[in-house]
GROMACS .gro file of C-alpha atoms in nm:
model
  370
    1MET     CA    1   0.537   2.289   0.023
    2LYS     CA    2   0.567   2.036  -0.260
    3LYS     CA    3   0.806   2.269  -0.445
    4VAL     CA    4   1.026   2.300  -0.136
    5LEU     CA    5   1.027   1.922  -0.088
    6LEU     CA    6   1.111   1.865  -0.455
    7LEU     CA    7   1.394   2.120  -0.435
    8ALA     CA    8   1.533   1.948  -0.125
    9ILE     CA    9   1.523   1.607  -0.296
   10ASN     CA   10   1.697   1.746  -0.606
   11LEU     CA   11   1.961   1.910  -0.390
   12LEU     CA   12   2.020   1.584  -0.202
   13CYS     CA   13   2.060   1.395  -0.532
   14ILE     CA   14   2.310   1.653  -0.654
   15LEU     CA   15   2.506   1.628  -0.329
   16GLN     CA   16   2.510   1.248  -0.349
   17LEU     CA   17   2.632   1.260  -0.709
   18ALA     CA   18   2.906   1.508  -0.620
   19GLN     CA   19   3.016   1.291  -0.328
   20ALA     CA   20   3.035   0.985  -0.556
   21GLN     CA   21   3.278   1.173  -0.778
   22LEU     CA   22   3.510   1.293  -0.501
   23ASP     CA   23   3.864   1.160  -0.502
   24LEU     CA   24   3.867   1.022  -0.149
   25PRO     CA   25   4.116   0.793   0.026
   26ALA     CA   26   4.046   0.420   0.021
   27SER     CA   27   3.794   0.317   0.284
   28ALA     CA   28   3.882   0.132   0.605
   29ASN     CA   29   4.247   0.237   0.577
   30ASN     CA   30   4.309  -0.019   0.302
   31PRO     CA   31   4.538   0.170   0.063
   32ARG     CA   32   4.504   0.113  -0.309
   33ALA     CA   33   4.805  -0.029  -0.494
   34THR     CA   34   4.915  -0.113  -0.846
   35VAL     CA   35   5.200  -0.342  -0.948
   36SER     CA   36   5.304  -0.399  -1.307
   37GLU     CA   37   5.583  -0.567  -1.500
   38GLU     CA   38   5.649  -0.678  -1.855
   39VAL     CA   39   5.736  -1.024  -1.983
   40GLY     CA   40   5.887  -0.957  -2.322
   41ILE     CA   41   5.667  -0.669  -2.438
   42THR     CA   42   5.355  -0.796  -2.258
   43SER     CA   43   5.245  -0.581  -1.966
   44ILE     CA   44   5.084  -0.752  -1.667
   45THR     CA   45   4.917  -0.517  -1.417
   46ILE     CA   46   4.745  -0.592  -1.086
   47LYS     CA   47   4.529  -0.338  -0.903
   48TYR     CA   48   4.417  -0.412  -0.550
   49SER     CA   49   4.359  -0.275  -0.202
   50ARG     CA   50   4.583  -0.368   0.092
   51PRO     CA   51   4.436  -0.476   0.426
   52ASP     CA   52   4.674  -0.510   0.721
   53VAL     CA   53   4.718  -0.789   0.973
   54ASN     CA   54   4.667  -0.546   1.262
   55LYS     CA   55   4.777  -0.775   1.547
   56ARG     CA   56   4.585  -1.074   1.408
   57GLU     CA   57   4.884  -1.303   1.344
   58GLY     CA   58   4.759  -1.659   1.307
   59LYS     CA   59   4.400  -1.536   1.285
   60ILE     CA   60   4.371  -1.424   0.921
   61PHE     CA   61   4.321  -1.749   0.727
   62GLY     CA   62   4.105  -2.046   0.821
   63ASP     CA   63   3.756  -2.129   0.934
   64GLY     CA   64   3.617  -1.868   1.169
   65ASN     CA   65   3.875  -1.609   1.059
   66PRO     CA   66   3.834  -1.309   0.825
   67VAL     CA   67   3.943  -1.520   0.527
   68THR     CA   68   3.768  -1.851   0.569
   69TYR     CA   69   3.856  -2.157   0.368
   70GLY     CA   70   3.669  -2.246   0.051
   71PHE     CA   71   3.362  -2.064  -0.076
   72SER     CA   72   3.204  -1.902   0.223
   73SER     CA   73   3.168  -1.523   0.199
   74GLY     CA   74   2.811  -1.398   0.218
   75ASN     CA   75   2.664  -1.356  -0.131
   76PHE     CA   76   2.420  -1.065  -0.176
   77THR     CA   77   2.284  -1.217  -0.497
   78THR     CA   78   2.217  -1.576  -0.390
   79GLY     CA   79   2.187  -1.524  -0.017
   80LYS     CA   80   2.419  -1.821   0.030
   81ASN     CA   81   2.775  -1.859   0.151
   82ASN     CA   82   2.910  -1.957  -0.190
   83SER     CA   83   3.152  -1.676  -0.271
   84PRO     CA   84   3.534  -1.691  -0.267
   85TRP     CA   85   3.761  -1.434  -0.104
   86ARG     CA   86   3.811  -1.105  -0.292
   87ALA     CA   87   4.191  -1.155  -0.271
   88GLY     CA   88   4.240  -0.808  -0.129
   89ALA     CA   89   4.011  -0.546   0.021
   90ASN     CA   90   3.737  -0.308  -0.092
   91GLU     CA   91   3.677  -0.337  -0.470
   92CYS     CA   92   3.771  -0.671  -0.619
   93THR     CA   93   4.131  -0.721  -0.718
   94THR     CA   94   4.191  -0.702  -1.094
   95ILE     CA   95   4.463  -0.826  -1.326
   96THR     CA   96   4.522  -0.706  -1.682
   97PHE     CA   97   4.709  -0.903  -1.947
   98GLU     CA   98   4.811  -0.698  -2.251
   99HIS     CA   99   4.828  -1.009  -2.469
  100ASP     CA  100   4.701  -1.367  -2.453
  101VAL     CA  101   4.896  -1.565  -2.190
  102LYS     CA  102   4.884  -1.892  -2.000
  103VAL     CA  103   4.825  -1.909  -1.625
  104GLU     CA  104   4.949  -2.230  -1.469
  105GLY     CA  105   4.956  -2.376  -1.819
  106GLN     CA  106   4.595  -2.279  -1.903
  107PRO     CA  107   4.524  -2.022  -2.178
  108ILE     CA  108   4.351  -1.692  -2.103
  109LYS     CA  109   4.279  -1.412  -2.347
  110ALA     CA  110   4.415  -1.060  -2.326
  111GLY     CA  111   4.196  -0.840  -2.106
  112THR     CA  112   4.114  -0.739  -1.750
  113TYR     CA  113   3.980  -0.990  -1.498
  114GLY     CA  114   3.875  -0.992  -1.138
  115ILE     CA  115   4.086  -1.219  -0.916
  116PHE     CA  116   3.912  -1.423  -0.648
  117MET     CA  117   4.059  -1.698  -0.431
  118ALA     CA  118   3.906  -1.996  -0.254
  119MET     CA  119   4.168  -2.038   0.016
  120GLY     CA  120   4.273  -2.364   0.173
  121ALA     CA  121   4.552  -2.493   0.391
  122GLU     CA  122   4.687  -2.722   0.117
  123ASN     CA  123   4.523  -2.586  -0.198
  124VAL     CA  124   4.408  -2.249  -0.329
  125THR     CA  125   4.172  -2.211  -0.622
  126ILE     CA  126   4.248  -1.888  -0.807
  127ILE     CA  127   3.954  -1.764  -1.011
  128PHE     CA  128   3.978  -1.520  -1.300
  129SER     CA  129   3.637  -1.364  -1.353
  130LYS     CA  130   3.470  -1.123  -1.594
  131GLN     CA  131   3.357  -0.935  -1.281
  132THR     CA  132   3.591  -0.638  -1.251
  133GLU     CA  133   3.375  -0.364  -1.095
  134ALA     CA  134   3.225  -0.550  -0.801
  135TRP     CA  135   3.270  -0.449  -0.439
  136GLY     CA  136   3.449  -0.749  -0.299
  137SER     CA  137   3.298  -1.086  -0.387
  138PHE     CA  138   2.953  -1.029  -0.242
  139SER     CA  139   2.798  -1.045  -0.591
  140TYR     CA  140   3.024  -1.319  -0.720
  141ASP     CA  141   2.864  -1.541  -0.983
  142GLU     CA  142   3.028  -1.859  -1.106
  143LYS     CA  143   2.894  -1.803  -1.459
  144ASP     CA  144   3.137  -1.511  -1.492
  145ASP     CA  145   3.438  -1.737  -1.437
  146VAL     CA  146   3.685  -1.735  -1.724
  147LEU     CA  147   3.951  -1.959  -1.569
  148ARG     CA  148   4.017  -2.149  -1.249
  149VAL     CA  149   4.359  -2.285  -1.152
  150ASN     CA  150   4.470  -2.471  -0.841
  151VAL     CA  151   4.800  -2.388  -0.672
  152LYS     CA  152   4.980  -2.477  -0.351
  153PRO     CA  153   5.008  -2.204  -0.087
  154VAL     CA  154   5.354  -2.146   0.058
  155ALA     CA  155   5.429  -2.069   0.423
  156LEU     CA  156   5.638  -1.755   0.480
  157ASP     CA  157   5.901  -1.726   0.749
  158LYS     CA  158   5.825  -1.360   0.813
  159SER     CA  159   5.480  -1.206   0.844
  160VAL     CA  160   5.373  -0.960   0.574
  161GLU     CA  161   5.179  -0.687   0.753
  162TRP     CA  162   5.011  -0.528   0.450
  163LEU     CA  163   4.875  -0.760   0.180
  164LYS     CA  164   5.075  -0.731  -0.141
  165TYR     CA  165   5.110  -0.876  -0.488
  166GLU     CA  166   5.466  -0.921  -0.603
  167PHE     CA  167   5.650  -1.052  -0.909
  168ILE     CA  168   5.872  -1.298  -0.723
  169GLU     CA  169   6.030  -1.462  -1.027
  170HIS     CA  170   6.105  -1.319  -1.368
  171LYS     CA  171   6.232  -1.512  -1.670
  172GLU     CA  172   6.256  -1.435  -2.040
  173LYS     CA  173   5.916  -1.585  -2.122
  174SER     CA  174   5.744  -1.624  -1.788
  175CYS     CA  175   5.697  -1.482  -1.441
  176VAL     CA  176   5.561  -1.592  -1.106
  177ILE     CA  177   5.324  -1.358  -0.924
  178ALA     CA  178   5.239  -1.409  -0.557
  179MET     CA  179   4.973  -1.276  -0.326
  180GLN     CA  180   5.140  -1.245   0.014
  181TRP     CA  181   4.971  -1.164   0.343
  182GLU     CA  182   5.048  -1.258   0.701
  183LYS     CA  183   5.253  -1.578   0.666
  184VAL     CA  184   5.087  -1.710   0.350
  185SER     CA  185   5.203  -1.675  -0.009
  186VAL     CA  186   4.990  -1.782  -0.305
  187PRO     CA  187   5.210  -1.799  -0.617
  188PHE     CA  188   5.093  -1.852  -0.973
  189ARG     CA  189   5.291  -1.875  -1.296
  190VAL     CA  190   5.221  -1.675  -1.611
  191ASP     CA  191   5.373  -1.785  -1.943
  192VAL     CA  192   5.393  -1.551  -2.241
  193ASP     CA  193   5.448  -1.645  -2.607
  194VAL     CA  194   5.711  -1.373  -2.630
  195ASP     CA  195   5.863  -1.451  -2.969
  196ASN     CA  196   5.536  -1.462  -3.162
  197ILE     CA  197   5.401  -1.156  -2.984
  198VAL     CA  198   5.720  -0.962  -3.062
  199LEU     CA  199   5.719  -1.078  -3.424
  200ALA     CA  200   5.358  -0.972  -3.467
  201ARG     CA  201   5.443  -0.631  -3.324
  202ILE     CA  202   5.751  -0.600  -3.547
  203ARG     CA  203   5.548  -0.679  -3.859
  204GLU     CA  204   5.290  -0.421  -3.758
  205GLU     CA  205   5.553  -0.154  -3.692
  206LEU     CA  206   5.736  -0.220  -4.018
  207THR     CA  207   5.421  -0.126  -4.210
  208SER     CA  208   5.455   0.225  -4.066
  209ARG     CA  209   5.722   0.487  -4.134
  210LYS     CA  210   5.957   0.277  -3.923
  211GLY     CA  211   5.972   0.030  -4.211
  212PHE     CA  212   6.168   0.286  -4.416
  213ASN     CA  213   6.442   0.321  -4.153
  214PRO     CA  214   6.720   0.071  -4.233
  215ILE     CA  215   6.846   0.071  -3.874
  216LEU     CA  216   6.504  -0.036  -3.743
  217VAL     CA  217   6.460  -0.291  -4.020
  218MET     CA  218   6.799  -0.439  -3.928
  219SER     CA  219   6.694  -0.445  -3.563
  220ALA     CA  220   6.397  -0.661  -3.660
  221ALA     CA  221   6.627  -0.906  -3.836
  222GLN     CA  222   6.878  -0.904  -3.551
  223TYR     CA  223   6.606  -0.997  -3.301
  224CYS     CA  224   6.545  -1.307  -3.510
  225PHE     CA  225   6.918  -1.382  -3.529
  226SER     CA  226   6.950  -1.358  -3.151
  227LYS     CA  227   6.662  -1.605  -3.099
  228ASN     CA  228   6.741  -1.819  -3.405
  229ILE     CA  229   6.380  -1.786  -3.522
  230ASN     CA  230   6.194  -1.664  -3.831
  231LEU     CA  231   6.518  -1.663  -4.032
  232GLU     CA  232   6.366  -1.652  -4.381
  233GLU     CA  233   6.170  -1.338  -4.299
  234ALA     CA  234   6.480  -1.195  -4.129
  235LEU     CA  235   6.660  -1.240  -4.461
  236VAL     CA  236   6.384  -1.043  -4.635
  237TRP     CA  237   6.420  -0.763  -4.382
  238SER     CA  238   6.799  -0.768  -4.416
  239LYS     CA  239   6.770  -0.729  -4.794
  240LYS     CA  240   6.524  -0.444  -4.744
  241ALA     CA  241   6.771  -0.260  -4.519
  242VAL     CA  242   7.020  -0.267  -4.809
  243SER     CA  243   6.812  -0.218  -5.122
  244GLY     CA  244   6.451  -0.155  -5.024
  245THR     CA  245   6.286   0.186  -5.012
  246GLY     CA  246   6.498   0.385  -4.768
  247GLY     CA  247   6.767   0.115  -4.770
  248GLN     CA  248   7.136   0.199  -4.754
  249ILE     CA  249   7.447   0.023  -4.882
  250THR     CA  250   7.688   0.045  -4.589
  251PHE     CA  251   7.928  -0.199  -4.428
  252VAL     CA  252   7.681  -0.241  -4.141
  253THR     CA  253   7.378  -0.319  -4.359
  254LEU     CA  254   7.580  -0.554  -4.578
  255ARG     CA  255   7.728  -0.731  -4.275
  256ASN     CA  256   7.375  -0.776  -4.143
  257LEU     CA  257   7.265  -0.926  -4.475
  258ALA     CA  258   7.563  -1.163  -4.472
  259THR     CA  259   7.467  -1.270  -4.119
  260ALA     CA  260   7.118  -1.359  -4.245
  261TYR     CA  261   7.275  -1.587  -4.508
  262GLU     CA  262   7.509  -1.736  -4.247
  263LYS     CA  263   7.217  -1.816  -4.019
  264LEU     CA  264   7.054  -2.004  -4.306
  265ASN     CA  265   7.385  -2.183  -4.377
  266ARG     CA  266   7.408  -2.017  -4.718
  267ILE     CA  267   7.779  -1.949  -4.675
  268SER     CA  268   7.875  -1.878  -5.037
  269GLU     CA  269   7.611  -1.605  -5.055
  270ALA     CA  270   7.729  -1.464  -4.722
  271ASP     CA  271   8.088  -1.452  -4.850
  272SER     CA  272   7.977  -1.281  -5.170
  273VAL     CA  273   7.800  -1.007  -4.972
  274MET     CA  274   8.104  -0.964  -4.747
  275ASN     CA  275   8.334  -0.927  -5.047
  276GLU     CA  276   8.122  -0.626  -5.141
  277ALA     CA  277   8.116  -0.499  -4.780
  278LEU     CA  278   8.494  -0.514  -4.746
  279GLN     CA  279   8.530  -0.271  -5.035
  280ILE     CA  280   8.395   0.000  -4.802
  281ALA     CA  281   8.520  -0.136  -4.469
  282THR     CA  282   8.748   0.044  -4.225
  283ALA     CA  283   9.050  -0.132  -4.077
  284ASN     CA  284   8.858  -0.194  -3.756
  285GLN     CA  285   8.565  -0.343  -3.950
  286TYR     CA  286   8.804  -0.579  -4.130
  287THR     CA  287   8.934  -0.688  -3.789
  288THR     CA  288   8.589  -0.734  -3.638
  289TYR     CA  289   8.478  -0.947  -3.932
  290GLY     CA  290   8.799  -1.151  -3.924
  291ARG     CA  291   8.751  -1.227  -3.556
  292GLN     CA  292   8.395  -1.337  -3.626
  293LEU     CA  293   8.533  -1.577  -3.885
  294ILE     CA  294   8.773  -1.714  -3.623
  295GLY     CA  295   8.470  -1.774  -3.401
  296GLN     CA  296   8.318  -1.972  -3.690
  297LYS     CA  297   8.640  -2.180  -3.712
  298ARG     CA  298   8.713  -2.036  -4.059
  299ILE     CA  299   9.069  -1.942  -3.969
  300ASP     CA  300   9.219  -1.941  -4.319
  301LYS     CA  301   8.940  -1.715  -4.440
  302ALA     CA  302   9.003  -1.488  -4.141
  303MET     CA  303   9.372  -1.462  -4.229
  304ASP     CA  304   9.282  -1.365  -4.585
  305VAL     CA  305   9.070  -1.082  -4.443
  306PHE     CA  306   9.346  -0.962  -4.205
  307LEU     CA  307   9.608  -0.965  -4.484
  308ALA     CA  308   9.373  -0.778  -4.719
  309SER     CA  309   9.330  -0.517  -4.447
  310GLN     CA  310   9.711  -0.488  -4.413
  311LYS     CA  311   9.749  -0.443  -4.786
  312ARG     CA  312   9.489  -0.168  -4.787
  313TYR     CA  313   9.563   0.019  -4.464
  314GLY     CA  314   9.923  -0.069  -4.375
  315ASP     CA  315  10.076  -0.031  -4.029
  316VAL     CA  316   9.780   0.088  -3.817
  317LEU     CA  317   9.628  -0.030  -3.492
  318GLY     CA  318   9.323  -0.198  -3.648
  319VAL     CA  319   9.542  -0.398  -3.888
  320ASN     CA  320   9.800  -0.505  -3.632
  321SER     CA  321   9.544  -0.614  -3.371
  322GLY     CA  322   9.370  -0.822  -3.640
  323LEU     CA  323   9.694  -0.993  -3.745
  324MET     CA  324   9.767  -1.063  -3.380
  325SER     CA  325   9.435  -1.251  -3.355
  326GLY     CA  326   9.485  -1.430  -3.686
  327TYR     CA  327   9.834  -1.562  -3.617
  328SER     CA  328   9.729  -1.664  -3.267
  329ALA     CA  329   9.440  -1.865  -3.414
  330LYS     CA  330   9.684  -2.042  -3.646
  331GLY     CA  331   9.914  -2.124  -3.355
  332LYS     CA  332  10.192  -1.893  -3.478
  333PHE     CA  333  10.233  -1.726  -3.143
  334MET     CA  334  10.562  -1.542  -3.203
  335ASP     CA  335  10.419  -1.382  -3.519
  336ALA     CA  336  10.117  -1.288  -3.310
  337VAL     CA  337  10.348  -1.131  -3.046
  338LYS     CA  338  10.520  -0.925  -3.318
  339TYR     CA  339  10.193  -0.762  -3.428
  340ALA     CA  340  10.066  -0.736  -3.072
  341GLU     CA  341  10.373  -0.530  -2.975
  342MET     CA  342  10.325  -0.310  -3.280
  343ALA     CA  343   9.962  -0.260  -3.177
  344LEU     CA  344  10.070  -0.183  -2.821
  345LYS     CA  345  10.272   0.118  -2.939
  346GLN     CA  346   9.964   0.247  -3.122
  347THR     CA  347   9.713   0.189  -2.840
  348PRO     CA  348   9.580   0.526  -2.718
  349ASN     CA  349   9.473   0.463  -2.356
  350GLU     CA  350   9.609   0.290  -2.049
  351ALA     CA  351   9.321   0.049  -1.996
  352ALA     CA  352   9.354  -0.086  -2.351
  353LYS     CA  353   9.731  -0.109  -2.311
  354LYS     CA  354   9.697  -0.318  -1.996
  355ALA     CA  355   9.456  -0.553  -2.171
  356LEU     CA  356   9.694  -0.588  -2.464
  357GLU     CA  357   9.991  -0.649  -2.235
  358ALA     CA  358   9.797  -0.934  -2.073
  359GLN     CA  359   9.734  -1.083  -2.418
  360ILE     CA  360  10.103  -1.055  -2.506
  361ALA     CA  361  10.197  -1.239  -2.188
  362LYS     CA  362   9.949  -1.514  -2.277
  363LEU     CA  363  10.089  -1.544  -2.630
  364LYS     CA  364  10.444  -1.578  -2.495
  365GLU     CA  365  10.317  -1.874  -2.292
  366GLY     CA  366  10.197  -2.034  -2.617
  367LYS     CA  367   9.829  -1.981  -2.548
  368ASP     CA  368   9.566  -1.870  -2.800
  369ILE     CA  369   9.409  -1.533  -2.714
  370ASN     CA  370   9.091  -1.584  -2.920
   0.00000   0.00000   0.00000
């Protein structure tokens, strides 16, 4: 009899263990959801379950309702009503930050945190907790808090039937995430130190095989150029793309190196590099560089480049379009028209011809096309 009883108990334990491992739908018809976006290269991911309003409009938030104000959910650990809302359904809502960020201006380390909310009509306290595996907030413990921030809830015009988290604002270095349910939205801002995170990742990647690819090394430098940051190190990377292990001497790598010097206002060194680059430049590359010089207000230097291109390549489209830009920049519009009409005859497609015709018309009105 004891053996039969023991066998039955063992079988029951096995069945319970098997049931715990089944992939079953979320309980109480509260579907699980995940929302994720990146700010820079930093992923932010929220996992939660979605309760519905279910004909309870106006009866979700507030004292006596499912989500009461303040700290009031029953706590299994303390036996007191001192727990916040789980900010979702079923298991506690979690948020994962791939890198260190700031939430409402307060720093928080990379990692995964449980989100809890102490709701209020005029203020919501959002709590980021080390508790990530709990069922709801019934075992909430204040000692596990990592960060608390206070935000203002926002009234929605239209009711949201199923609770959701949404990235409602996205900028280069920040985002705003909102919990929205019924006619209440709880937004909070996340700021990311994008530039330093990206630079740290670039440095790490350039220690790998990627650091021997001149295109990728140039990309690292060009990121710095675009943000006007870390320019001395960008110069080092630009030199490496030309003459480091795996480097290549091409017009593109030399132009990139000259740009690094330009960014540091080392113009004579930039010009010296470009003198070398122009020895291997195509007519179109001469023109592109000349137009960049026009953008820098170095018009005489640009004309020298366009004329050098003419001497080397003669009557071709790249040369004539460059001279058109150069003479226009100098205010010699009829000379510009001359080369524009020569370029028009050499232009291969209709769309480009129409664009060039519009430029010719502008030049004939005495207007600069640059």
